[in-house]
Amino acid sequence: MSEQTLQLPKHQPVWNHQRTAWSILIFAISIALFKGVLPAGFVRLPDGLVIPFADGINAAFAFLRDDLGLIHVTRAFADMVEWLLNVTGNLLYGKNRWPRIGPIPWTVIASIGFVVGYALQGWRLSLLTGGTFVWIAVMGQWKWAMETLSVIVVAAPFSILFGLVMGVLAWKSRRVEAVMNPVLNIAQSLPHFAYMIPVVVFIGVGPKAGAIVTIIFSVPPMIRMSLLGLRKVPEEVIESGHMCGATRWQLLRHVRIPTARTEILVGVNQVIMQCLAMVVLASFIGMPGLGQKLLQLLQSLKIGRSAEIGITIVLLAVVLDRCTKAWATKQPAHFEKGTPYVVRNKFLLIGVVSAVLFLALAQVFPILDQIGRRQAFTISKPIDAIADWIIVLIDPITQWLRWFLITWVLIPIRDGVLWLPYISVLALLAALGWAIGGLRSAAICLAFFGLIALSGWWDRAMITVYTVMVSVVIAACIGFPLGIWGSFTPRRSSAALLICDTLQTFPSFIYLIPVVMLFGVNDVAVVGAVVLFAAVPLVRYTIEGLRQVPETLIEAADMSGATQMQTLWHVRLPMALPTIMVGVNQSTMFSLFMVIIAAFIGTQDLGQEMQRALSSTDVGKGLVLGLAVAFMGLMVDHLTTTWAHRKKQALGLI
Amino acid sequence: MSASSPVISCRNVWKLFGANSKSYLKTLSGNPSFEEIRAAGHIAAVRDVSLDIAQGEMLVIMGLSGSGKSTFVRCLSRLIDITGGEVRVEGQNIGQMSEKELINLRRNKMGMVFQSFGLLPHRTVLDNIAFPLEMRGQDKHACRARALEVIELVGLSGREDYFPRELSGGQQQRVGIARSLAIEPDIWFLDEPFSALDPLIRREMQDEFLRLQAILGKTIVFITHDFDEALRLADRIAIMKDGVVEQCDTPAQIVLNPATEYVAKFTAEIEKSRVVQAQVLAKPITEASAEGRPIDGSQTIHSLARMLVNDTRDFLPVAAQGGVVSGILNRQDALDVLLGADT
């Protein structure tokens, strides 16, 4: 963008924007005020106007499935996946299928964990990785954890391969990329459940459906990262490949992909984390493993036992994340000349030797082979005791909080949102869009929410909107101060960032455990879980934004005699605002995902309907609901990124 | 192909960046300026360049950043397709080569060294250098043996197993040079090979480069933005500005007779006596006569300074290689060059 287009809109057009935005806002308010005298069609979309998207989608799916015979293709693919799942199932937890040699003794897997951790980063990762497997075995959760891992082991390679191939295709052809980009945008804002319904229709329920939904769900980040990596390969490296006489294939295989290694491995990391998140949730479609156990225990309010499973899931998440990140950042290093084979391949040898050793020992001592339910430890009793003690101790506070939130915050806001005529809401959003990004943004807001209105799920959607709104506001009230506090010293901020990073690796399901423990099963628990989940990105990006402010600006403020508070208000925060908006954006996305997941502890919003669609395998309804959620997310995404972009331009940051 | 015909020959080479630049180029007539072309929405990187590069010659292309020199060298190796004109390498028009022929040409005839090295980060020094050989499909053992030979040549012995990021900038460029030499190319392109290096290392690498060229005797196209470097290395220098070659001549001629004002600006600060050799100033024997001991024609005036000042003869005989007198030097001319006298 040239200087002129940058400078000019500052005065006149912005003023015009504001004026248009204000007049739309006044229109919205007057519609709301005169609600009583307006025809019913202004308050809620008349039934006749609702477009039966769901029927259309169902018809399309029926056509794909039965008339085009896509079901045979998917079944064939599912059979292949099932065969692989049987193999990994046999190896990891002794499923009675070919090759019938499993299960591998837990000590063998744990010892390999120790060696892999050490090879990737050193002692700490070694203890974390190996220790996690020891914990799982000792706590008697081996079978469930292996059921979960056996799916990841099958799903992740498929996702990585698909993602890489699609990434290469998108990189090769601008046209493919142009089609793929919006699809990926929508795919990444669809809630988890929206993926499950079509899979149930095509594949059915059970482990193979769980594996396939995991594959589909975790592909998008891999596509994004491979594309990014391939684009980032320096031009000179490619030219050097050309000059070495590489053919196109050789160039891709030997030059581009290896040079994009780091980005591709970051993609692998994201795929594995997404796999874990999905595999836990896939318990809703009959996937056995840790997720299913957690779901059962949580529904029967067994806090201690569910906390144990929660710890296992968290440990697995952290281990998988740290190991793949260590792999991504690990740079090759040379060995001195004449280093013997044994030293060059010491990790491989140690791994093999210890595996063989424990395999032999396990034949002699059964405890090293498998730990039965009876021999396992449990810490559920003390956890229960502590939880009970805490609950009793803070009961007055939680009771009061619950009462306060429900009567003074949640119910009034919910009633208010539901009371608003849909025309008002649409006009409000248009005004907001106009104020932020002019006609284009207003049109985008109107289109997204207009479609939600046309789908006929307005009231449900408004309940979702209200939950997300309340949660994000509460999360902001907690997250901003925490973030500001965390940004004051470098040590504090690096510690806080580490905690936030770790918290972000947890599958969303985990956040339900503490809130169910504290608040029981109700609206407050839902809001609580969403707040917890949504506060993390806010803290994180607040810290990052504040830390990124150039040192010279702060020095300039200091030399102007600003106090720490003045520097914060007038220098740091304004400069950090665009980054903080990224946090708000992510926070809203996370809230939307969490609200939908929290449906199973009792909500009346889109999530609950989605659960119903899942149990009745209604693809049309499920996808319409999922898209409604995605549209909300995409609208917020559009508004925050547009706003942050303009702000950055105004600050001269881009 | 006769021995005297040029290795690389460019005729009216144009490179425009922009949409539909080929059809735009056809509408051009005369010699439009850089600004006129830009006003039409195109960037002229190379404008109407015609050059011949002879067997074993080192042509240095000199210009400031944005002058089109890097684009031009990429036109010669067809890393970039040219918009107009033709480039012939050993008589073959490379613009009309199929992908396969082009790959064959690069696998057997051309080597290129890049400013930021362009090394593959996941391969060791040895594997980087063996890469072009591997691309040709040579067997592993032969690749390794040849790579070790070139490693020895560029003085990197003992570092075969290092990865690029474990090496200093100078060492990385040695790897780049070794890789470009692995296939024993006839034509060697170097795109600002030493610009990313510290001044001391740069000097060392230039010496190294001259040593290699003395052994190998390749046809070289060398790109630089450093005029001193150009003077140091070149048989001929082509000075580029806004995509046009302003002058292409020997260093001495460029210093003595700059063709344009732009070239003159470059040469203004240069001490001419360090560039000009006695034989350049020498007149044919027929015009005057001289006696006494002849001077070595390949010496620069600067290195003959003491003798020129002390000698009393007005005309000095100049000997070419082998001691045969080939010309007569007017002592006054030489002193003018030495003292920078304005005439």
Coordinates of C-alpha atoms in Angstrom, one line a residue, chain A residues 236-248 250-251 253-255 258-259 261 331-337 344, chain B residues 74 77 79 99 103 106-107 110 112 114-123 131-132 135 160-163 165-166 179:
Chain A
E236 CA 19.0 -19.3 -3.6
V237 CA 18.7 -22.8 -2.2
I238 CA 16.2 -23.6 -5.0
E239 CA 18.4 -22.0 -7.6
S240 CA 21.4 -23.9 -6.4
G241 CA 19.3 -27.1 -6.8
H242 CA 18.5 -26.1 -10.4
M243 CA 22.1 -25.4 -11.1
C244 CA 23.1 -28.8 -9.7
G245 CA 20.8 -30.2 -12.5
A246 CA 18.0 -31.5 -10.3
T247 CA 14.8 -32.5 -12.0
R248 CA 11.5 -31.3 -10.6
Q250 CA 14.6 -34.4 -7.2
L251 CA 14.2 -30.7 -6.4
R253 CA 12.4 -34.6 -2.7
H254 CA 16.0 -33.5 -2.0
V255 CA 15.8 -29.7 -1.8
P258 CA 14.2 -31.3 3.6
T259 CA 14.8 -27.5 3.7
R261 CA 12.0 -29.6 7.7
Q331 CA 19.6 -29.6 14.4
P332 CA 22.0 -32.2 13.0
A333 CA 25.5 -32.2 14.5
H334 CA 28.5 -34.0 13.1
F335 CA 30.6 -36.7 14.8
E336 CA 34.3 -36.3 15.0
K337 CA 36.3 -38.3 12.5
R344 CA 27.4 -42.9 16.5
Chain B
R74 CA 20.4 -15.8 -14.2
S77 CA 22.0 -20.0 -17.0
L79 CA 17.3 -19.8 -14.1
E99 CA 13.8 -29.1 -19.7
I103 CA 19.2 -30.1 -17.0
R106 CA 23.7 -27.8 -16.1
R107 CA 24.7 -31.2 -15.0
M110 CA 27.7 -25.2 -15.6
M112 CA 27.2 -21.6 -9.9
F114 CA 25.6 -17.9 -4.7
Q115 CA 25.8 -14.9 -2.5
S116 CA 24.1 -16.5 0.6
F117 CA 25.7 -19.8 -0.3
G118 CA 22.5 -21.8 -1.0
L119 CA 23.6 -24.8 0.9
L120 CA 21.3 -27.6 1.9
P121 CA 21.0 -27.4 5.7
H122 CA 20.2 -31.1 6.2
R123 CA 23.3 -32.3 4.3
F131 CA 24.8 -33.4 -4.5
P132 CA 25.2 -32.4 -8.2
M135 CA 21.7 -35.7 -9.3
E160 CA 33.6 -33.4 5.5
D161 CA 31.1 -34.4 8.2
Y162 CA 30.2 -30.9 9.4
F163 CA 26.8 -29.4 8.7
R165 CA 25.4 -24.3 10.2
E166 CA 28.5 -25.5 12.0
R179 CA 29.9 -27.9 -5.0

